[in-house]
Coordinates of C-alpha atoms in Angstrom, one line a residue:
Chain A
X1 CA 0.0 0.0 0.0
X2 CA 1.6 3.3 -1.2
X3 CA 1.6 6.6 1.1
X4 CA -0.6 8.2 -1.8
X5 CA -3.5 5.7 -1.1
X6 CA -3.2 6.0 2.9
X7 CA -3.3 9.7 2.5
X8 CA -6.1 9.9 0.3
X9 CA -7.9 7.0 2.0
X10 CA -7.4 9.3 5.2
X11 CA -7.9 13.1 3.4
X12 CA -11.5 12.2 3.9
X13 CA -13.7 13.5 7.4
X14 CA -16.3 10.3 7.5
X15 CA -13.7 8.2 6.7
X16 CA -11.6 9.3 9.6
X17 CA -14.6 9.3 12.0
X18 CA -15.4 5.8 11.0
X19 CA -11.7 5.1 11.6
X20 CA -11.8 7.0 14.9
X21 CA -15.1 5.2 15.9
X22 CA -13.9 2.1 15.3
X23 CA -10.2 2.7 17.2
X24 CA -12.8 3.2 20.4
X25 CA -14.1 -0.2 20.4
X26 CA -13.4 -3.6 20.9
X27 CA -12.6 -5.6 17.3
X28 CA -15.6 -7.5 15.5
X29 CA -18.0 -4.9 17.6
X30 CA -19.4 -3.1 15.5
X31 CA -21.6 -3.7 11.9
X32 CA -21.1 -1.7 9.1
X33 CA -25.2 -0.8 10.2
X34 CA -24.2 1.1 13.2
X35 CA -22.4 4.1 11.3
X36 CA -26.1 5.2 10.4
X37 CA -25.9 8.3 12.6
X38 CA -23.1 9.8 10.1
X39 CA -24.4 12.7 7.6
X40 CA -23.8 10.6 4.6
X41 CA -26.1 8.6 2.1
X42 CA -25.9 4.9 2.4
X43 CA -24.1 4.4 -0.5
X44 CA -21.9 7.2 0.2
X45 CA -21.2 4.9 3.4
X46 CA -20.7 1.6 1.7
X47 CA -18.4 3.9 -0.5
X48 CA -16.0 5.0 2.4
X49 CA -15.8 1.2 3.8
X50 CA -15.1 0.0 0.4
X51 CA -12.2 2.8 0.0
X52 CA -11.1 2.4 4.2
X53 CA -10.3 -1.6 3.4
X54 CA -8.7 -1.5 0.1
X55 CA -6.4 0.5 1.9
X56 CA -5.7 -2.1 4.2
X57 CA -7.3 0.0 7.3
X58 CA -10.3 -2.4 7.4
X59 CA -10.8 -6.4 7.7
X60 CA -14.4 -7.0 7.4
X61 CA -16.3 -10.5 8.1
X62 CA -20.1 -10.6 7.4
X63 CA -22.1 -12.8 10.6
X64 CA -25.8 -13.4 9.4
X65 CA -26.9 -9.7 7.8
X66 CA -24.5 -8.0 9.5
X67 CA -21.2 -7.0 8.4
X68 CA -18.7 -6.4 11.1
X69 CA -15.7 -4.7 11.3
X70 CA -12.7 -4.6 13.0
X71 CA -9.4 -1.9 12.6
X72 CA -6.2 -3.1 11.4
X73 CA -4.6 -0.7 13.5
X74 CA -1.6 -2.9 14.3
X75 CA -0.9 -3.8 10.8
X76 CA -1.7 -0.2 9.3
X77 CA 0.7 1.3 12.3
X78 CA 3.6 -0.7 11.2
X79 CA 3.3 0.5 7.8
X80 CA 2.6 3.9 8.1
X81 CA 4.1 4.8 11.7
X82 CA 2.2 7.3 14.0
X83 CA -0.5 8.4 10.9
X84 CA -3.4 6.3 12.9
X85 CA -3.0 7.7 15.9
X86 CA -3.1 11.5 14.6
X87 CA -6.5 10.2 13.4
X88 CA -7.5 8.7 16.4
X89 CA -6.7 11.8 18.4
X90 CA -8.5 14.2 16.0
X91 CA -10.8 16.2 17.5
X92 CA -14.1 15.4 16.4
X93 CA -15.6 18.3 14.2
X94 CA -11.9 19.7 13.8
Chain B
X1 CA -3.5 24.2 11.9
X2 CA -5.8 21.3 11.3
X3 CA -4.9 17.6 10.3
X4 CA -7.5 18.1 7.4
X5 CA -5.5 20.9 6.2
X6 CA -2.3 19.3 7.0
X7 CA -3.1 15.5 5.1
X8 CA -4.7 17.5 1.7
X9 CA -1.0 19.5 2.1
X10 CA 0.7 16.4 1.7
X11 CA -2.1 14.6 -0.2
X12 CA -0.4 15.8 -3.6
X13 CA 2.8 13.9 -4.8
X14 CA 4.8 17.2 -5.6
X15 CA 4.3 18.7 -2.5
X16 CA 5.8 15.7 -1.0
X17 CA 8.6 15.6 -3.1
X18 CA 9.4 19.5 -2.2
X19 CA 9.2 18.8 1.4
X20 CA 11.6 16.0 0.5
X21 CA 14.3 17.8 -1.1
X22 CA 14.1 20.3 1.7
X23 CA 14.2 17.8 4.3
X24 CA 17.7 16.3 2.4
X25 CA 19.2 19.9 2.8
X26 CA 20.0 22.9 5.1
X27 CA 17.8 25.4 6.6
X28 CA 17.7 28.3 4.0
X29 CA 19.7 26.3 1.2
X30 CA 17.1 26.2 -1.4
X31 CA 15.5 29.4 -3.5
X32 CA 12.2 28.0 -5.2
X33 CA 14.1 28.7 -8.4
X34 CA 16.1 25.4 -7.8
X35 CA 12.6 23.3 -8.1
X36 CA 12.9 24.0 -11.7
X37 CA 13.6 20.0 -12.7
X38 CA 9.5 19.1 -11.2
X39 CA 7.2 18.5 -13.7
X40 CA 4.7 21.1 -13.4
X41 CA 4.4 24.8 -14.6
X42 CA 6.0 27.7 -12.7
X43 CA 2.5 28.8 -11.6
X44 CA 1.9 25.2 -10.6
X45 CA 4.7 24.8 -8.6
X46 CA 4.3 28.4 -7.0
X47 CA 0.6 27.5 -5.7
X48 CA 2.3 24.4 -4.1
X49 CA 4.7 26.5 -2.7
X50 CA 2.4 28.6 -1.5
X51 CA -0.1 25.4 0.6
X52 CA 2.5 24.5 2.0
X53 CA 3.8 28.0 3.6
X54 CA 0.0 28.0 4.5
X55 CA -0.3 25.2 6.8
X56 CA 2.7 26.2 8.3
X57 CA 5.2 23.3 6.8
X58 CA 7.6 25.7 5.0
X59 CA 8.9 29.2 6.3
X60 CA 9.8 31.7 3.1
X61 CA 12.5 34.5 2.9
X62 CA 13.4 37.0 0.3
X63 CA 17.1 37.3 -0.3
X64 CA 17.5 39.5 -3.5
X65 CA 15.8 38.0 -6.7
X66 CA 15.4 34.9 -4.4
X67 CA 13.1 33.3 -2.6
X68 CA 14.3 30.8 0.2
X69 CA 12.9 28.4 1.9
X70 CA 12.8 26.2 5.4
X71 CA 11.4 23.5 6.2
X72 CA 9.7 23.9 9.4
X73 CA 10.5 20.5 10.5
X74 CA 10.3 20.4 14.3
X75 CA 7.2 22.9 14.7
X76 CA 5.4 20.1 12.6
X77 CA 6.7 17.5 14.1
X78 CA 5.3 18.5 17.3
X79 CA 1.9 19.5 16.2
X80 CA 1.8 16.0 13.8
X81 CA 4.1 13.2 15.8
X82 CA 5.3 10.8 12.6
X83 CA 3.7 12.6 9.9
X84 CA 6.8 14.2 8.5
X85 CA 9.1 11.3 8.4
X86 CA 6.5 9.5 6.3
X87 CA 6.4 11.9 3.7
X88 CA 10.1 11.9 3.7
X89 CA 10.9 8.3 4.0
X90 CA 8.9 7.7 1.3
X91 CA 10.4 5.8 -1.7
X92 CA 10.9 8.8 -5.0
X93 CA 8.2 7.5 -7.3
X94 CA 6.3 5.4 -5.5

């Protein structure tokens, strides 16, 4: 995974909510489903998942109709060193 | 200076390889003249000049016809832990 594709993965506000969202809670905790409450269209949604695990921040497993998600935040940080945890701390609404 | 501001700064692939170069040099060593060799226009490469004095990664001084340039490497550091070194360590072309 190149820097360019992190970056822009990143360069995006929902996605770094979703990421920051995700970072709070325990892996496999939470479905796709539950990210309703963000100010995006559904398929907007399914479009910053789709865009958050080709970039290798995302491992998804679907259980029944849900799809659940957990942060490859281990794997991402040793890649790309201290870039998840800038997102993490974000403000929210900065 | 927020991380939005500071991850569409380095979001573009010649502004990366500018902070590059200055990063491989001395404070003050470079006039924006000496980025001739990119592969954009003059204006081009003066509006990328100019986001990066913006969110507060380069520091600019006139010295005759030139213009100089530092790159404000600890400040950013401190504000964005790891940030900096990515762009930097990153591999010319990748």
């Amino acid at each position: 995974m190149s820097l360019q594709a992190a970056l822009d993965a990143l360069g995006d506000p929902v996605r770094r909510r979703i990421v920051r969202e995700l970072a709070g809670e325990p892996d496999w905790a939470r479905a796709c489903g539950t990210f309703a409450h963000l100010p995006v269209a559904k398929s907007t949604l399914s479009h910053h998942f789709g865009v958050l695990r080709q970039v290798g921040l995302l491992e998804q497993r679907d259980e029944g109709a849900r799809r659940l998600n957990r942060l490859r935040r281990a794997e991402f940080d040793e890649r790309f060193p201290g870039l998840l945890a800038l997102v993490v701390e974000e403000p929210e609404g900065a």
